[in-house]
Protein backbone atom coordinates (compact mmCIF):
# COMPACT_ATOMS: atom_id res chain seq x y z
CA UNK A 1 0.00 0.00 0.00
CA UNK A 2 1.32 3.36 -0.95
CA UNK A 3 0.18 6.92 -1.70
CA UNK A 4 2.04 10.00 -2.84
CA UNK A 5 1.17 13.61 -2.18
CA UNK A 6 2.61 16.79 -3.62
CA UNK A 7 2.93 20.17 -1.96
CA UNK A 8 2.42 23.36 -3.94
CA UNK A 9 6.20 23.91 -4.07
CA UNK A 10 6.75 20.46 -5.64
CA UNK A 11 8.03 18.72 -2.48
CA UNK A 12 6.58 15.29 -1.85
CA UNK A 13 5.21 13.23 1.00
CA UNK A 14 5.01 9.48 0.47
CA UNK A 15 2.99 7.16 2.67
CA UNK A 16 3.98 3.49 2.65
CA UNK A 17 2.80 0.50 4.63
CA UNK A 18 5.63 -1.85 5.49
CA UNK A 19 9.03 -2.43 7.04
CA UNK A 20 11.18 0.72 7.11
CA UNK A 21 14.39 -1.32 6.74
CA UNK A 22 13.33 -2.34 3.22
CA UNK A 23 12.60 1.09 1.83
CA UNK A 24 15.42 3.06 0.26
CA UNK A 25 15.98 6.63 1.48
CA UNK A 26 19.03 8.81 2.04
CA UNK A 27 18.27 8.86 5.76
CA UNK A 28 16.17 6.62 7.98
CA UNK A 29 14.84 7.91 11.29
CA UNK A 30 14.86 5.41 14.13
CA UNK A 31 12.68 5.38 17.26
CA UNK A 32 15.56 4.93 19.70
CA UNK A 33 15.71 5.18 23.49
CA UNK A 34 17.72 7.49 25.75
CA UNK A 35 20.39 4.88 26.36
CA UNK A 36 21.03 4.47 22.60
CA UNK A 37 21.46 0.82 23.46
CA UNK A 38 19.15 -0.79 20.95
CA UNK A 39 15.81 -2.32 21.79
CA UNK A 40 12.77 -3.99 20.31
CA UNK A 41 10.31 -2.69 17.77
CA UNK A 42 11.62 -0.63 14.92
CA UNK A 43 14.94 -0.06 16.71
CA UNK A 44 15.58 -3.80 16.84
CA UNK A 45 14.60 -4.18 13.19
CA UNK A 46 16.99 -1.40 12.13
CA UNK A 47 19.93 -2.91 14.02
CA UNK A 48 19.19 -6.42 12.75
CA UNK A 49 18.90 -5.35 9.14
CA UNK A 50 21.69 -2.77 9.28
CA UNK A 51 24.21 -5.02 11.00
CA UNK A 52 26.64 -4.45 13.90
CA UNK A 53 28.32 -1.38 12.41
CA UNK A 54 25.48 0.88 13.59
CA UNK A 55 25.85 -0.23 17.21
CA UNK A 56 29.63 0.18 16.98
CA UNK A 57 29.12 3.80 16.02
CA UNK A 58 26.63 4.30 18.85
CA UNK A 59 29.17 2.80 21.26
CA UNK A 60 31.46 5.69 20.37
CA UNK A 61 28.77 8.34 20.56
CA UNK A 62 27.24 7.19 23.88
CA UNK A 63 30.06 8.30 26.22
CA UNK A 64 30.03 11.76 24.63
CA UNK A 65 26.30 12.42 24.89
CA UNK A 66 25.29 10.39 27.96
CA UNK A 67 21.56 9.76 28.17
CA UNK A 68 19.91 11.50 25.26
CA UNK A 69 16.77 13.44 26.28
CA UNK A 70 13.45 12.91 24.49
CA UNK A 71 13.22 15.08 21.40
CA UNK A 72 16.89 14.80 20.48
CA UNK A 73 18.69 12.63 17.95
CA UNK A 74 22.16 11.43 16.91
CA UNK A 75 23.35 10.30 13.49
CA UNK A 76 25.22 7.15 12.44
CA UNK A 77 25.91 5.46 9.15
CA UNK A 78 23.34 2.98 7.93
CA UNK A 79 25.38 -0.24 7.71
CA UNK A 80 23.70 -2.59 5.25
CA UNK A 81 20.45 -0.63 5.12
CA UNK A 82 19.49 0.95 1.79
CA UNK A 83 20.38 4.41 3.17
CA UNK A 84 23.36 6.63 3.97
CA UNK A 85 22.41 7.61 7.51
CA UNK A 86 20.30 6.55 10.46
CA UNK A 87 19.08 9.31 12.76
CA UNK A 88 18.40 7.83 16.18
CA UNK A 89 15.67 10.00 17.68
CA UNK A 90 14.45 9.55 21.24
CA UNK A 91 10.67 9.79 21.36
CA UNK A 92 8.82 10.75 24.53
CA UNK A 93 7.22 8.10 26.72
CA UNK A 94 3.53 9.02 26.70
CA UNK A 95 1.93 9.79 30.06
CA UNK A 96 -1.10 12.03 29.50
CA UNK A 97 0.03 14.49 26.86
CA UNK A 98 0.62 17.26 29.41
CA UNK A 99 4.21 16.48 30.26
CA UNK A 100 5.86 17.92 27.20
CA UNK A 101 5.16 14.88 25.04
CA UNK A 102 3.80 16.80 22.02
CA UNK A 103 6.75 19.19 22.02
CA UNK A 104 9.27 16.36 22.40
CA UNK A 105 7.66 14.35 19.61
CA UNK A 106 7.58 17.39 17.30
CA UNK A 107 11.23 17.98 18.13
CA UNK A 108 12.11 14.42 17.02
CA UNK A 109 10.72 15.06 13.55
CA UNK A 110 12.15 18.59 13.30
CA UNK A 111 15.59 17.52 14.49
CA UNK A 112 15.78 14.63 12.02
CA UNK A 113 14.66 16.88 9.16
CA UNK A 114 17.33 19.43 10.08
CA UNK A 115 19.96 16.68 10.28
CA UNK A 116 18.89 15.49 6.82
CA UNK A 117 19.18 19.01 5.50
CA UNK A 118 22.64 19.48 7.03
CA UNK A 119 23.81 16.36 5.22
CA UNK A 120 22.26 17.26 1.89
CA UNK A 121 19.77 14.36 1.96
CA UNK A 122 17.01 14.36 -0.64
CA UNK A 123 14.83 11.74 1.02
CA UNK A 124 14.18 10.72 4.62
CA UNK A 125 11.88 8.04 6.02
CA UNK A 126 10.15 8.05 9.40
CA UNK A 127 8.49 5.30 11.44
CA UNK A 128 5.68 6.30 13.83
CA UNK A 129 7.99 7.37 16.65
CA UNK A 130 6.70 6.71 20.21
CA UNK A 131 3.55 4.88 19.09
CA UNK A 132 4.77 1.40 20.05
CA UNK A 133 6.17 0.60 23.47
CA UNK A 134 6.16 4.32 24.38
CA UNK A 135 2.38 4.40 24.15
CA UNK A 136 1.71 7.60 22.21
CA UNK A 137 -1.87 7.56 20.82
CA UNK A 138 -1.33 6.92 17.10
CA UNK A 139 -3.64 9.60 15.73
CA UNK A 140 -2.27 12.35 17.98
CA UNK A 141 1.24 11.31 17.05
CA UNK A 142 0.36 11.28 13.34
CA UNK A 143 -1.03 14.84 13.50
CA UNK A 144 2.21 16.05 15.04
CA UNK A 145 4.37 14.16 12.54
CA UNK A 146 2.43 15.43 9.52
CA UNK A 147 2.33 18.98 10.89
CA UNK A 148 6.07 19.16 11.47
CA UNK A 149 6.92 17.61 8.11
CA UNK A 150 4.62 19.97 6.21
CA UNK A 151 5.97 23.00 8.05
CA UNK A 152 9.51 21.95 7.20
CA UNK A 153 8.81 21.19 3.54
CA UNK A 154 6.87 24.43 3.07
CA UNK A 155 9.42 26.69 4.69
CA UNK A 156 11.65 27.29 1.71
CA UNK A 157 14.76 25.97 0.01
CA UNK A 158 16.01 22.65 1.36
CA UNK A 159 17.81 19.61 0.03
CA UNK A 160 14.95 17.44 1.29
CA UNK A 161 12.60 16.71 -1.61
CA UNK A 162 10.62 13.80 -0.23
CA UNK A 163 9.60 12.60 3.22
CA UNK A 164 8.41 9.01 3.53
CA UNK A 165 6.09 7.98 6.36
CA UNK A 166 6.47 4.23 6.81
CA UNK A 167 3.60 2.78 8.76
CA UNK A 168 3.77 -0.72 10.15
CA UNK A 169 0.42 -2.45 9.63
CA UNK A 170 -2.79 -1.37 8.02
CA UNK A 171 -4.44 0.43 10.98
CA UNK A 172 -1.51 2.82 11.32
CA UNK A 173 -1.42 3.32 7.54
CA UNK A 174 -5.13 4.15 7.43
CA UNK A 175 -4.73 6.89 10.07
CA UNK A 176 -2.11 8.65 7.96
CA UNK A 177 -4.11 8.10 4.80
CA UNK A 178 -7.13 9.80 6.37
CA UNK A 179 -5.21 12.72 7.88
CA UNK A 180 -3.21 13.36 4.71
CA UNK A 181 -6.40 13.10 2.65
CA UNK A 182 -8.10 15.67 4.88
CA UNK A 183 -5.17 18.03 4.72
CA UNK A 184 -5.94 19.22 1.20
CA UNK A 185 -2.68 18.00 -0.33
CA UNK A 186 -2.74 17.11 -3.98
CA UNK A 187 -2.31 13.39 -4.63
CA UNK A 188 0.47 12.71 -7.11
CA UNK A 189 -0.30 10.09 -9.76
CA UNK A 190 3.24 9.33 -10.92
P1 LIG B 1 8.67 3.50 20.59
O1 LIG B 1 9.45 2.92 21.74
O2 LIG B 1 9.18 4.86 20.14
O3 LIG B 1 7.21 3.48 20.84
P2 LIG B 1 8.52 1.13 18.85
O4 LIG B 1 9.59 0.57 18.02
O5 LIG B 1 7.97 0.32 19.98
O6 LIG B 1 9.04 2.57 19.34
O7 LIG B 1 7.29 1.52 17.91
C1 LIG B 1 7.28 2.63 17.05
C2 LIG B 1 6.46 2.29 15.83
O8 LIG B 1 7.26 1.55 14.91
C3 LIG B 1 5.24 1.43 16.10
O9 LIG B 1 4.14 2.02 15.43
C4 LIG B 1 5.59 0.08 15.47
O10 LIG B 1 4.45 -0.56 14.93
C5 LIG B 1 6.48 0.51 14.35
N1 LIG B 1 7.41 -0.50 13.81
C6 LIG B 1 7.89 -1.63 14.38
N2 LIG B 1 8.73 -2.27 13.54
C7 LIG B 1 8.77 -1.53 12.39
C8 LIG B 1 9.44 -1.66 11.15
N3 LIG B 1 10.25 -2.70 10.88
N4 LIG B 1 9.24 -0.68 10.20
C9 LIG B 1 8.44 0.36 10.44
N5 LIG B 1 7.78 0.55 11.61
C10 LIG B 1 7.94 -0.39 12.58
GROMACS .gro file of C-alpha atoms and ligand atoms in nm:
model
  217
    1UNK     CA    1   0.000   0.000   0.000
    2UNK     CA    2   0.132   0.336  -0.095
    3UNK     CA    3   0.018   0.692  -0.170
    4UNK     CA    4   0.204   1.000  -0.284
    5UNK     CA    5   0.117   1.361  -0.218
    6UNK     CA    6   0.261   1.679  -0.362
    7UNK     CA    7   0.293   2.017  -0.196
    8UNK     CA    8   0.242   2.336  -0.394
    9UNK     CA    9   0.620   2.391  -0.407
   10UNK     CA   10   0.675   2.046  -0.564
   11UNK     CA   11   0.803   1.872  -0.248
   12UNK     CA   12   0.658   1.529  -0.185
   13UNK     CA   13   0.521   1.323   0.100
   14UNK     CA   14   0.501   0.948   0.047
   15UNK     CA   15   0.299   0.716   0.267
   16UNK     CA   16   0.398   0.349   0.265
   17UNK     CA   17   0.280   0.050   0.463
   18UNK     CA   18   0.563  -0.185   0.549
   19UNK     CA   19   0.903  -0.243   0.704
   20UNK     CA   20   1.118   0.072   0.711
   21UNK     CA   21   1.439  -0.132   0.674
   22UNK     CA   22   1.333  -0.234   0.322
   23UNK     CA   23   1.260   0.109   0.183
   24UNK     CA   24   1.542   0.306   0.026
   25UNK     CA   25   1.598   0.663   0.148
   26UNK     CA   26   1.903   0.881   0.204
   27UNK     CA   27   1.827   0.886   0.576
   28UNK     CA   28   1.617   0.662   0.798
   29UNK     CA   29   1.484   0.791   1.129
   30UNK     CA   30   1.486   0.541   1.413
   31UNK     CA   31   1.268   0.538   1.726
   32UNK     CA   32   1.556   0.493   1.970
   33UNK     CA   33   1.571   0.518   2.349
   34UNK     CA   34   1.772   0.749   2.575
   35UNK     CA   35   2.039   0.488   2.636
   36UNK     CA   36   2.103   0.447   2.260
   37UNK     CA   37   2.146   0.082   2.346
   38UNK     CA   38   1.915  -0.079   2.095
   39UNK     CA   39   1.581  -0.232   2.179
   40UNK     CA   40   1.277  -0.399   2.031
   41UNK     CA   41   1.031  -0.269   1.777
   42UNK     CA   42   1.162  -0.063   1.492
   43UNK     CA   43   1.494  -0.006   1.671
   44UNK     CA   44   1.558  -0.380   1.684
   45UNK     CA   45   1.460  -0.418   1.319
   46UNK     CA   46   1.699  -0.140   1.213
   47UNK     CA   47   1.993  -0.291   1.402
   48UNK     CA   48   1.919  -0.642   1.275
   49UNK     CA   49   1.890  -0.535   0.914
   50UNK     CA   50   2.169  -0.277   0.928
   51UNK     CA   51   2.421  -0.502   1.100
   52UNK     CA   52   2.664  -0.445   1.390
   53UNK     CA   53   2.832  -0.138   1.241
   54UNK     CA   54   2.548   0.088   1.359
   55UNK     CA   55   2.585  -0.023   1.721
   56UNK     CA   56   2.963   0.018   1.698
   57UNK     CA   57   2.912   0.380   1.602
   58UNK     CA   58   2.663   0.430   1.885
   59UNK     CA   59   2.917   0.280   2.126
   60UNK     CA   60   3.146   0.569   2.037
   61UNK     CA   61   2.877   0.834   2.056
   62UNK     CA   62   2.724   0.719   2.388
   63UNK     CA   63   3.006   0.830   2.622
   64UNK     CA   64   3.003   1.176   2.463
   65UNK     CA   65   2.630   1.242   2.489
   66UNK     CA   66   2.529   1.039   2.796
   67UNK     CA   67   2.156   0.976   2.817
   68UNK     CA   68   1.991   1.150   2.526
   69UNK     CA   69   1.677   1.344   2.628
   70UNK     CA   70   1.345   1.291   2.449
   71UNK     CA   71   1.322   1.508   2.140
   72UNK     CA   72   1.689   1.480   2.048
   73UNK     CA   73   1.869   1.263   1.795
   74UNK     CA   74   2.216   1.143   1.691
   75UNK     CA   75   2.335   1.030   1.349
   76UNK     CA   76   2.522   0.715   1.244
   77UNK     CA   77   2.591   0.546   0.915
   78UNK     CA   78   2.334   0.298   0.793
   79UNK     CA   79   2.538  -0.024   0.771
   80UNK     CA   80   2.370  -0.259   0.525
   81UNK     CA   81   2.045  -0.063   0.512
   82UNK     CA   82   1.949   0.095   0.179
   83UNK     CA   83   2.038   0.441   0.317
   84UNK     CA   84   2.336   0.663   0.397
   85UNK     CA   85   2.241   0.761   0.751
   86UNK     CA   86   2.030   0.655   1.046
   87UNK     CA   87   1.908   0.931   1.276
   88UNK     CA   88   1.840   0.783   1.618
   89UNK     CA   89   1.567   1.000   1.768
   90UNK     CA   90   1.445   0.955   2.124
   91UNK     CA   91   1.067   0.979   2.136
   92UNK     CA   92   0.882   1.075   2.453
   93UNK     CA   93   0.722   0.810   2.672
   94UNK     CA   94   0.353   0.902   2.670
   95UNK     CA   95   0.193   0.979   3.006
   96UNK     CA   96  -0.110   1.203   2.950
   97UNK     CA   97   0.003   1.449   2.686
   98UNK     CA   98   0.062   1.726   2.941
   99UNK     CA   99   0.421   1.648   3.026
  100UNK     CA  100   0.586   1.792   2.720
  101UNK     CA  101   0.516   1.488   2.504
  102UNK     CA  102   0.380   1.680   2.202
  103UNK     CA  103   0.675   1.919   2.202
  104UNK     CA  104   0.927   1.636   2.240
  105UNK     CA  105   0.766   1.435   1.961
  106UNK     CA  106   0.758   1.739   1.730
  107UNK     CA  107   1.123   1.798   1.813
  108UNK     CA  108   1.211   1.442   1.702
  109UNK     CA  109   1.072   1.506   1.355
  110UNK     CA  110   1.215   1.859   1.330
  111UNK     CA  111   1.559   1.752   1.449
  112UNK     CA  112   1.578   1.463   1.202
  113UNK     CA  113   1.466   1.688   0.916
  114UNK     CA  114   1.733   1.943   1.008
  115UNK     CA  115   1.996   1.668   1.028
  116UNK     CA  116   1.889   1.549   0.682
  117UNK     CA  117   1.918   1.901   0.550
  118UNK     CA  118   2.264   1.948   0.703
  119UNK     CA  119   2.381   1.636   0.522
  120UNK     CA  120   2.226   1.726   0.189
  121UNK     CA  121   1.977   1.436   0.196
  122UNK     CA  122   1.701   1.436  -0.064
  123UNK     CA  123   1.483   1.174   0.102
  124UNK     CA  124   1.418   1.072   0.462
  125UNK     CA  125   1.188   0.804   0.602
  126UNK     CA  126   1.015   0.805   0.940
  127UNK     CA  127   0.849   0.530   1.144
  128UNK     CA  128   0.568   0.630   1.383
  129UNK     CA  129   0.799   0.737   1.665
  130UNK     CA  130   0.670   0.671   2.021
  131UNK     CA  131   0.355   0.488   1.909
  132UNK     CA  132   0.477   0.140   2.005
  133UNK     CA  133   0.617   0.060   2.347
  134UNK     CA  134   0.616   0.432   2.438
  135UNK     CA  135   0.238   0.440   2.415
  136UNK     CA  136   0.171   0.760   2.221
  137UNK     CA  137  -0.187   0.756   2.082
  138UNK     CA  138  -0.133   0.692   1.710
  139UNK     CA  139  -0.364   0.960   1.573
  140UNK     CA  140  -0.227   1.235   1.798
  141UNK     CA  141   0.124   1.131   1.705
  142UNK     CA  142   0.036   1.128   1.334
  143UNK     CA  143  -0.103   1.484   1.350
  144UNK     CA  144   0.221   1.605   1.504
  145UNK     CA  145   0.437   1.416   1.254
  146UNK     CA  146   0.243   1.543   0.952
  147UNK     CA  147   0.233   1.898   1.089
  148UNK     CA  148   0.607   1.916   1.147
  149UNK     CA  149   0.692   1.761   0.811
  150UNK     CA  150   0.462   1.997   0.621
  151UNK     CA  151   0.597   2.300   0.805
  152UNK     CA  152   0.951   2.195   0.720
  153UNK     CA  153   0.881   2.119   0.354
  154UNK     CA  154   0.687   2.443   0.307
  155UNK     CA  155   0.942   2.669   0.469
  156UNK     CA  156   1.165   2.729   0.171
  157UNK     CA  157   1.476   2.597   0.001
  158UNK     CA  158   1.601   2.265   0.136
  159UNK     CA  159   1.781   1.961   0.003
  160UNK     CA  160   1.495   1.744   0.129
  161UNK     CA  161   1.260   1.671  -0.161
  162UNK     CA  162   1.062   1.380  -0.023
  163UNK     CA  163   0.960   1.260   0.322
  164UNK     CA  164   0.841   0.901   0.353
  165UNK     CA  165   0.609   0.798   0.636
  166UNK     CA  166   0.647   0.423   0.681
  167UNK     CA  167   0.360   0.278   0.876
  168UNK     CA  168   0.377  -0.072   1.015
  169UNK     CA  169   0.042  -0.245   0.963
  170UNK     CA  170  -0.279  -0.137   0.802
  171UNK     CA  171  -0.444   0.043   1.098
  172UNK     CA  172  -0.151   0.282   1.132
  173UNK     CA  173  -0.142   0.332   0.754
  174UNK     CA  174  -0.513   0.415   0.743
  175UNK     CA  175  -0.473   0.689   1.007
  176UNK     CA  176  -0.211   0.865   0.796
  177UNK     CA  177  -0.411   0.810   0.480
  178UNK     CA  178  -0.713   0.980   0.637
  179UNK     CA  179  -0.521   1.272   0.788
  180UNK     CA  180  -0.321   1.336   0.471
  181UNK     CA  181  -0.640   1.310   0.265
  182UNK     CA  182  -0.810   1.567   0.488
  183UNK     CA  183  -0.517   1.803   0.472
  184UNK     CA  184  -0.594   1.922   0.120
  185UNK     CA  185  -0.268   1.800  -0.033
  186UNK     CA  186  -0.274   1.711  -0.398
  187UNK     CA  187  -0.231   1.339  -0.463
  188UNK     CA  188   0.047   1.271  -0.711
  189UNK     CA  189  -0.030   1.009  -0.976
  190UNK     CA  190   0.324   0.933  -1.092
  191LIG     P1  191   0.867   0.350   2.059
  191LIG     O1  192   0.945   0.292   2.174
  191LIG     O2  193   0.918   0.486   2.014
  191LIG     O3  194   0.721   0.348   2.084
  191LIG     P2  195   0.852   0.113   1.885
  191LIG     O4  196   0.959   0.057   1.802
  191LIG     O5  197   0.797   0.032   1.998
  191LIG     O6  198   0.904   0.257   1.934
  191LIG     O7  199   0.729   0.152   1.791
  191LIG     C1  200   0.728   0.263   1.705
  191LIG     C2  201   0.646   0.229   1.583
  191LIG     O8  202   0.726   0.155   1.491
  191LIG     C3  203   0.524   0.143   1.610
  191LIG     O9  204   0.414   0.202   1.543
  191LIG     C4  205   0.559   0.008   1.547
  191LIG    O10  206   0.445  -0.056   1.493
  191LIG     C5  207   0.648   0.051   1.435
  191LIG     N1  208   0.741  -0.050   1.381
  191LIG     C6  209   0.789  -0.163   1.438
  191LIG     N2  210   0.873  -0.227   1.354
  191LIG     C7  211   0.877  -0.153   1.239
  191LIG     C8  212   0.944  -0.166   1.115
  191LIG     N3  213   1.025  -0.270   1.088
  191LIG     N4  214   0.924  -0.068   1.020
  191LIG     C9  215   0.844   0.036   1.044
  191LIG     N5  216   0.778   0.055   1.161
  191LIG    C10  217   0.794  -0.039   1.258
   0.00000   0.00000   0.00000
